[in-house]
Coordinates of C-alpha atoms and ligand atoms in Angstrom, one line a residue:
X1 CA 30.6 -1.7 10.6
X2 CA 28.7 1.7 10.3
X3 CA 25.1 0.7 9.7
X4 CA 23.2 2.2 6.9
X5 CA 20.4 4.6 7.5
X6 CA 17.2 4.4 6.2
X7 CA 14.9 7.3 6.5
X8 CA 11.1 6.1 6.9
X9 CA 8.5 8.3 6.1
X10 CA 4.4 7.1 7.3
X11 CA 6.6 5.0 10.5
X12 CA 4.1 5.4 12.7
X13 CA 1.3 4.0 10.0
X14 CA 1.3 0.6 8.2
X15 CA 3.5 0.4 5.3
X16 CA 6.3 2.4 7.2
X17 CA 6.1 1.3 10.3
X18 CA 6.2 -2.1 9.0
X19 CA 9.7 -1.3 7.7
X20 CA 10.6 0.0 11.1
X21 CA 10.1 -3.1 12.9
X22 CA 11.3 -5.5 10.2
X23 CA 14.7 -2.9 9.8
X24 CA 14.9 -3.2 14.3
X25 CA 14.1 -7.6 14.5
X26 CA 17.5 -7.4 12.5
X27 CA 20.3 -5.7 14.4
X28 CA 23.1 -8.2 13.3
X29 CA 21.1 -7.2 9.4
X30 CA 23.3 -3.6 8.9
X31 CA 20.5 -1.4 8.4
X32 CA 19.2 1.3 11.3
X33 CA 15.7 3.1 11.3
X34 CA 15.1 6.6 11.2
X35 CA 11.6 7.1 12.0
X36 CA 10.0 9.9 10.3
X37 CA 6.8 11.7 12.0
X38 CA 5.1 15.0 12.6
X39 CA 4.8 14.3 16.1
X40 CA 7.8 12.4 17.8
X41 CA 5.5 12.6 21.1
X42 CA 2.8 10.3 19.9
X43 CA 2.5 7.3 21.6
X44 CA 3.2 5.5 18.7
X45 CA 6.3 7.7 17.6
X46 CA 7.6 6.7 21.5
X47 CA 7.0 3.6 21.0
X48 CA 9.2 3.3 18.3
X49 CA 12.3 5.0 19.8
X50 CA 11.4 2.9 22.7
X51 CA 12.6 -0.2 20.3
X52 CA 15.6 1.5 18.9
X53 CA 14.5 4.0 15.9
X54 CA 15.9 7.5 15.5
X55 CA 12.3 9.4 15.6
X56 CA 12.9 12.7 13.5
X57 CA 10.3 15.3 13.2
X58 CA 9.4 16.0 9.4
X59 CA 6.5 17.2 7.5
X60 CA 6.0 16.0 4.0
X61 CA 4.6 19.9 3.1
X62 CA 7.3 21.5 4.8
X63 CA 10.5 20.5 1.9
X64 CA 13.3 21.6 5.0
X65 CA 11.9 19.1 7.5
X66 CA 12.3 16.5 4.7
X67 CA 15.7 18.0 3.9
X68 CA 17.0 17.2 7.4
X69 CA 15.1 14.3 7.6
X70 CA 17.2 12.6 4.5
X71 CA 20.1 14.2 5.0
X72 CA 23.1 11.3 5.5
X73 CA 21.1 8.7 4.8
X74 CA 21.2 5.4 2.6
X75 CA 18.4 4.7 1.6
X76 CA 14.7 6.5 2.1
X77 CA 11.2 4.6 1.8
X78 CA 8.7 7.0 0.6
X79 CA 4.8 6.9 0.9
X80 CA 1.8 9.4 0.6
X81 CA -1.4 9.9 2.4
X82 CA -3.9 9.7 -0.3
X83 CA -6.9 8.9 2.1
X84 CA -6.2 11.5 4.8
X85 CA -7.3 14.0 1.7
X86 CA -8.1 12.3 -1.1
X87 CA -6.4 14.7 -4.0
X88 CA -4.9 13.3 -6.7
X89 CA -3.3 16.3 -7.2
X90 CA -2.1 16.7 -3.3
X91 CA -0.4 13.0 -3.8
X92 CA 1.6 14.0 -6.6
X93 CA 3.0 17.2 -4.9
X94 CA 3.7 15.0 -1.4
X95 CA 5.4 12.8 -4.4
X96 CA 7.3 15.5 -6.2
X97 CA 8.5 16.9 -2.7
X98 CA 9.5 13.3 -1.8
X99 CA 11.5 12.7 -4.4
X100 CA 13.3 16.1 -4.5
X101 CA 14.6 15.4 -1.4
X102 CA 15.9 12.2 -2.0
X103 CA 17.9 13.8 -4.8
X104 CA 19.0 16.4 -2.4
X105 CA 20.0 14.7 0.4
X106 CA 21.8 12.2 -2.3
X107 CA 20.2 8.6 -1.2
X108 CA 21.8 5.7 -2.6
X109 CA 18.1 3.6 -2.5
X110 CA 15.1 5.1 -2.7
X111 CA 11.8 3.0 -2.5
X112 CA 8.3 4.5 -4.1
X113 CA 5.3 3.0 -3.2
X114 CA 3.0 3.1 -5.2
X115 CA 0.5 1.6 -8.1
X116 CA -0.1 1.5 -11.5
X117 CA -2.1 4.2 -13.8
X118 CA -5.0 2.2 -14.3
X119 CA -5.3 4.6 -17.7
X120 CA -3.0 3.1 -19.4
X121 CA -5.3 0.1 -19.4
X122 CA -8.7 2.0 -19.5
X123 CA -8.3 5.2 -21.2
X124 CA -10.5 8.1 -19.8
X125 CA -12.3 7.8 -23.0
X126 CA -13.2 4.1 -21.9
X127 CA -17.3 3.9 -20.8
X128 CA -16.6 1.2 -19.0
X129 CA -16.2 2.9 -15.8
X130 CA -16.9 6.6 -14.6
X131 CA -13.9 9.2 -15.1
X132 CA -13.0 10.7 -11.6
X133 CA -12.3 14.1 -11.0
X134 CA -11.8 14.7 -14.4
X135 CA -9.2 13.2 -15.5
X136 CA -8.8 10.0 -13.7
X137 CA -9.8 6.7 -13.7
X138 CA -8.8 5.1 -10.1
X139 CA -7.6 8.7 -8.7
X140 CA -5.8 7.4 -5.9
X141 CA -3.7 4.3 -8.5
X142 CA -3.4 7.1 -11.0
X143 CA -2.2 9.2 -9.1
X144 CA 0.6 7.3 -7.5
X145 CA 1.4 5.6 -11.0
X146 CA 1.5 9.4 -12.8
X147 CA 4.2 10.4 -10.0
X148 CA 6.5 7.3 -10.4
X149 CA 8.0 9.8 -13.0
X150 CA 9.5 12.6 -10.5
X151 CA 11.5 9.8 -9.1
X152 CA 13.4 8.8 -12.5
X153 CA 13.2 12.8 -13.6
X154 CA 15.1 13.4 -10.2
X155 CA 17.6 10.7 -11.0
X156 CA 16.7 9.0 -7.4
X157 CA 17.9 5.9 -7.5
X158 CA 14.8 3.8 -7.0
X159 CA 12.8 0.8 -6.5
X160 CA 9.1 1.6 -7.7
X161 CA 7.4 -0.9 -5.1
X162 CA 3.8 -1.7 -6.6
X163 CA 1.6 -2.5 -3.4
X164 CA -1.3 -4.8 -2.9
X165 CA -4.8 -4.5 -1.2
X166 CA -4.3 -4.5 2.4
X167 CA -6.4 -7.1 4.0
X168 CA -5.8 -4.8 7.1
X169 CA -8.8 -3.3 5.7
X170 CA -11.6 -5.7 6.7
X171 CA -10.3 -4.2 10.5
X172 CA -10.0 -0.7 9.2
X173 CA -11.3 0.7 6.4
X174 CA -15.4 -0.5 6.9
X175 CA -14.7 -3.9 4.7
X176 CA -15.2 -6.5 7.3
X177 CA -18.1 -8.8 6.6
X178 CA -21.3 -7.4 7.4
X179 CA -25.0 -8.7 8.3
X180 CA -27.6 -8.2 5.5
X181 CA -31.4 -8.3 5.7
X182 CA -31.4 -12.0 6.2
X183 CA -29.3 -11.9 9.2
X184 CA -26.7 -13.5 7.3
X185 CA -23.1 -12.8 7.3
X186 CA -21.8 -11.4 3.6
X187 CA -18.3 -10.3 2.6
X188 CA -18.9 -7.9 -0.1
X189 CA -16.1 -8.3 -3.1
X190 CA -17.3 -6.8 -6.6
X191 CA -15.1 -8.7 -8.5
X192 CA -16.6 -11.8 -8.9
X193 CA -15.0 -14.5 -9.2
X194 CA -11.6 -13.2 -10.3
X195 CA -8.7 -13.2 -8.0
X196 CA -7.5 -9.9 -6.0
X197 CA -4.1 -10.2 -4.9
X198 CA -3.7 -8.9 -1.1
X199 CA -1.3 -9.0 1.4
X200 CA -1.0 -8.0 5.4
X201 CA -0.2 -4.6 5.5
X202 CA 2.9 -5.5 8.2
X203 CA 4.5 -7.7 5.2
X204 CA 4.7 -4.5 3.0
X205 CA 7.4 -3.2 5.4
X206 CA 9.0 -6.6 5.4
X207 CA 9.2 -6.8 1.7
X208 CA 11.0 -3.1 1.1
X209 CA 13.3 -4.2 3.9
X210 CA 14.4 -7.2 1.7
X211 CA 14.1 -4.3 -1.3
X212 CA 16.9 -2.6 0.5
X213 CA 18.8 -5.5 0.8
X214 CA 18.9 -5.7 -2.7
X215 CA 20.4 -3.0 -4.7
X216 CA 20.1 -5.2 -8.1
X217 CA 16.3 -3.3 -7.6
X218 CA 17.4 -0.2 -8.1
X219 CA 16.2 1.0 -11.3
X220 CA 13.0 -1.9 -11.5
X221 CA 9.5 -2.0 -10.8
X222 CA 8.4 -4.7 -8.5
X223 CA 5.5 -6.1 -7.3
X224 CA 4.4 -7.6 -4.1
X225 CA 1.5 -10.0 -2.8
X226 CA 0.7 -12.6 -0.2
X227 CA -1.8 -14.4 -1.6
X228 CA -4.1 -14.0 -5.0
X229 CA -7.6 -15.0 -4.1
X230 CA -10.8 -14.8 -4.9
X231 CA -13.7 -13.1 -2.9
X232 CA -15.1 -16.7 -2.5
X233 CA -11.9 -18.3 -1.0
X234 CA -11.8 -14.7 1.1
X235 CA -15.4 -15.8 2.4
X236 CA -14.5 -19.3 2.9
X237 CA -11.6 -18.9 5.2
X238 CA -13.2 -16.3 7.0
X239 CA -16.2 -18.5 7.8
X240 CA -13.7 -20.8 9.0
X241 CA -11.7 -18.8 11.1
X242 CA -14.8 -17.0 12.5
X243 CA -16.6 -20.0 13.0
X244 CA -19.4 -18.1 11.0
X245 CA -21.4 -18.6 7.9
X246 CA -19.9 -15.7 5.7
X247 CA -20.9 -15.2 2.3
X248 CA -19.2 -13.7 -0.6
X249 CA -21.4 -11.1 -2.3
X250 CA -20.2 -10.4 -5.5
X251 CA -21.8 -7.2 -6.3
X252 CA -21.4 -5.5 -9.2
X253 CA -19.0 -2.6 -9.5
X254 CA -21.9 0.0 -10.4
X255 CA -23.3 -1.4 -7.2
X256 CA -20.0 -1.1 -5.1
X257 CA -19.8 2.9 -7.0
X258 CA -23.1 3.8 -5.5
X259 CA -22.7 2.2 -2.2
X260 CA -22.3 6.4 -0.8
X261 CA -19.1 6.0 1.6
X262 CA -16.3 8.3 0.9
X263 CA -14.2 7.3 -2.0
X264 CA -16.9 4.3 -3.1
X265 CA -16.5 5.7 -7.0
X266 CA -12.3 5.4 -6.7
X267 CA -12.7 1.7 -5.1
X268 CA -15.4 0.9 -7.0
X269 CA -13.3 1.8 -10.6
X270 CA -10.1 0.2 -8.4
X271 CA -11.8 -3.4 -8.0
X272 CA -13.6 -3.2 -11.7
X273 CA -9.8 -2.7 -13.0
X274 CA -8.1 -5.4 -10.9
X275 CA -11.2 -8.3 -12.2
X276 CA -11.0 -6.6 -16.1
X277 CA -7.3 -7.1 -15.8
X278 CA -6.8 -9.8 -13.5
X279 CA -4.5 -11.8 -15.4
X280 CA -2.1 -9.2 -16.0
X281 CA -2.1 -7.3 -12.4
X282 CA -1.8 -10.3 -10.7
X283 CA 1.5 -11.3 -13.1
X284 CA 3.1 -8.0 -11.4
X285 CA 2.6 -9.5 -8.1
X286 CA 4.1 -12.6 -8.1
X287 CA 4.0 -14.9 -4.5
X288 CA 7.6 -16.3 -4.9
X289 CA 9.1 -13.3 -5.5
X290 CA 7.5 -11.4 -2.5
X291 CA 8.3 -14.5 -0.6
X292 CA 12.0 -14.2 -1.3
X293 CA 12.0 -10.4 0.0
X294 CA 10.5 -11.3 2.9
X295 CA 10.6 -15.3 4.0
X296 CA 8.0 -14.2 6.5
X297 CA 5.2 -13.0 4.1
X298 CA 1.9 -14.4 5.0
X299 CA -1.1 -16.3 3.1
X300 CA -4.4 -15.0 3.5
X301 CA -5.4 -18.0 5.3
X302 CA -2.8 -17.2 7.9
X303 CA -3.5 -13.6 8.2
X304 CA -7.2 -14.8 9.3
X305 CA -6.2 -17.0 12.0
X306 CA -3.5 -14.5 13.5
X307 CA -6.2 -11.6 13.1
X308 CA -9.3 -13.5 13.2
X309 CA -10.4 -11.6 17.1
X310 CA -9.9 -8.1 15.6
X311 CA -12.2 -8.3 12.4
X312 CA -15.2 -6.9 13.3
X313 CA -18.5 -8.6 12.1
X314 CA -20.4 -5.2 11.4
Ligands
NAP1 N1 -5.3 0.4 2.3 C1 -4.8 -0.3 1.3 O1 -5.3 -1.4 0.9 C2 -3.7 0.2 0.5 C3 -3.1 -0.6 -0.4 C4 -2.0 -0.1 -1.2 C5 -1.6 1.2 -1.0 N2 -2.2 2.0 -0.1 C6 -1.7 3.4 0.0 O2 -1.0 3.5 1.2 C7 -0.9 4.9 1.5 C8 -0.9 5.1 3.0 O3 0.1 4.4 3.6 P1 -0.2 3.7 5.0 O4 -1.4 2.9 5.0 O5 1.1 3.1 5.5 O6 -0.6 5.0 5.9 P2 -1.1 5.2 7.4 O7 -1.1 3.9 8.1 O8 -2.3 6.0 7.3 O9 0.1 6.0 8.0 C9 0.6 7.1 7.4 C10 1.5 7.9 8.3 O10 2.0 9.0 7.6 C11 2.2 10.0 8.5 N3 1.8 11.3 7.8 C12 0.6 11.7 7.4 N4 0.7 12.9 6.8 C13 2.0 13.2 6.8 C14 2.7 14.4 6.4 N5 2.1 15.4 5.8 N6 4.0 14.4 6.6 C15 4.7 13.4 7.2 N7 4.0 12.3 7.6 C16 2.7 12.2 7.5 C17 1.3 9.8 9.7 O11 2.2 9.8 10.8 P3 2.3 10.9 11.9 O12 0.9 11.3 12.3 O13 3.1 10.3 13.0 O14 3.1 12.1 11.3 C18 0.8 8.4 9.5 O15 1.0 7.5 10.6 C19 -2.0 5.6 0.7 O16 -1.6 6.5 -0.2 C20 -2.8 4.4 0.1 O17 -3.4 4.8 -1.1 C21 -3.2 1.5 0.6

């Protein structure tokens, strides 16, 4: 049986290349990986031909690579970069040229990930929270959620994947737990004690795999999570894991805003809109339907204990 192509765009980062190796620990599962990159000599781009991926070379910003890059195959999982420049308006172009190309080269299953458009909740005209660059609320959501349109204007037939927190980001992106004054450990959260909803950034790939199993999802939005917990259950299993006191400091957002890092303002906004609407964001994640995608999907519990020597204690 010929095996259906899916083109993977971000396989050598973590939503993507979490597709690669959930598409390649299947061979008998009919699927086969083409690895998208702008380098196939990376280490990491050998690495995944060394496992059995087709590594293409393609450049969101250059629409031919893309069109090659598509071209024959079944499905395409498609992703942006928001923090390598973090433009709103750059996201929706790599969106709009994502999505053209998936209607060129004719894909049967496309899969967008993205988020919502937090503005449909808090209108710019909403004090609550600062308005970003203008015209946004959370720029990189809004963003994302304001190109889920080229996709159904294209007629790409498509799953529009709604994404959770990565909790990949306590290793990565500064949000580990960190010493304060008192020498004690604090895990900074500023959404008191509502729940976010997060998952391990390796089960996202997992998930659009069981997405492309499923062509019913053509044509839905879905949401995926791991776990929804609170910033206090966060601390808690990381003191246990850690074997350290860690306590959950539930700043406020204007707090978290000011805090001066690049992009504090558009997480800052992001957590204040997950606790405002907590009950309704983590509805459009729901932890038995992720768990039926992907029968692998981990808690945050277990995340902890399988990552627990590569969060840093900063
Ligand atoms: N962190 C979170 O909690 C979270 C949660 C939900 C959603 N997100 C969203 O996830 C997105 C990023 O996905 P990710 O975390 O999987 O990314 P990532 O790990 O940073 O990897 C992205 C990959 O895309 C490739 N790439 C970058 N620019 C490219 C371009 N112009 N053309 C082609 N490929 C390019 C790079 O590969 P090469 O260098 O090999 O080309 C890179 O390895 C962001 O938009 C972010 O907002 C993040």
């Amino acid at each position: 049986m010929e095996k259906k192509t899916i083109a993977v765009v971000g396989a050598t980062g973590a939503q993507g290349g979490g597709l690669v190796r959930a598409i390649l620990a299947d061979p008998q599962g009919g699927f086969a990986a083409r690895a998208l990159t702008r380098d196939p000599g990376s280490e990491k781009a050998r690495a995944l031909a060394a496992t059995g991926a087709e590594v293409v070379a393609a450049n969101v910003d250059d629409a031919e690579s893309l069109r090659r890059a598509f071209e024959g195959a079944y499905g395409a999982f498609c992703v942006t970069f928001f923090w390598d420049h973090m433009s709103p308006e750059t996201e929706q172009d790599e969106a709009k040229k994502l999505a053209q190309a998936a209607k060129n080269a004719g894909v049967k299953h496309a899969i967008w990930s993205t988020l919502e458009d937090t503005r449909k909740w808090v209108p710019l005209s909403d004090t609550r929270m600062p308005t970003l660059h203008g015209k946004y609320k959370v720029p990189h959501f809004d963003a994302k959620g304001e190109a889920n349109r080229f996709f159904a204007e294209a007629g790409v037939p498509t799953t529009w994947l709604n994404t959770s927190f990565y909790w990949d980001n306590l290793i990565h992106f500064g949000m580990g737990p960190k010493k304060g004054e008192d020498g004690k450990y604090a895990f900074v959260l500023p959404m008191g004690d509502k729940k976010l909803p997060g998952i391990a950034a390796e089960d996202i790939g997992r998930c659009a795999y069981g997405i492309f199993k499923r062509p019913d999802l053509i044509g839905k939005v879905v949401g995926i999570a791991g776990d929804h917990v609170t910033g206090a259950q966060m601390a808690a299993e990381l003191s246990r894991a850690l074997g350290q006191p860690i306590v959950h400091a539930a700043v406020p957002p204007e707090v978290y805003r000011g805090f001066g890092f690049p992009g504090a303002d558009d997480l800052g906004n992001m957590f204040q809109f997950k606790a405002d609407f907590e009950k309704e964001y983590c509805a459009a994640r729901d932890l038995g339907f992720s768990r039926s995608l992907n029968p692998r999907l981990q808690t945050f519990a277990q995340w902890v204990d399988a990552n627990k020597n590569r969060i840093p204690l900063g």
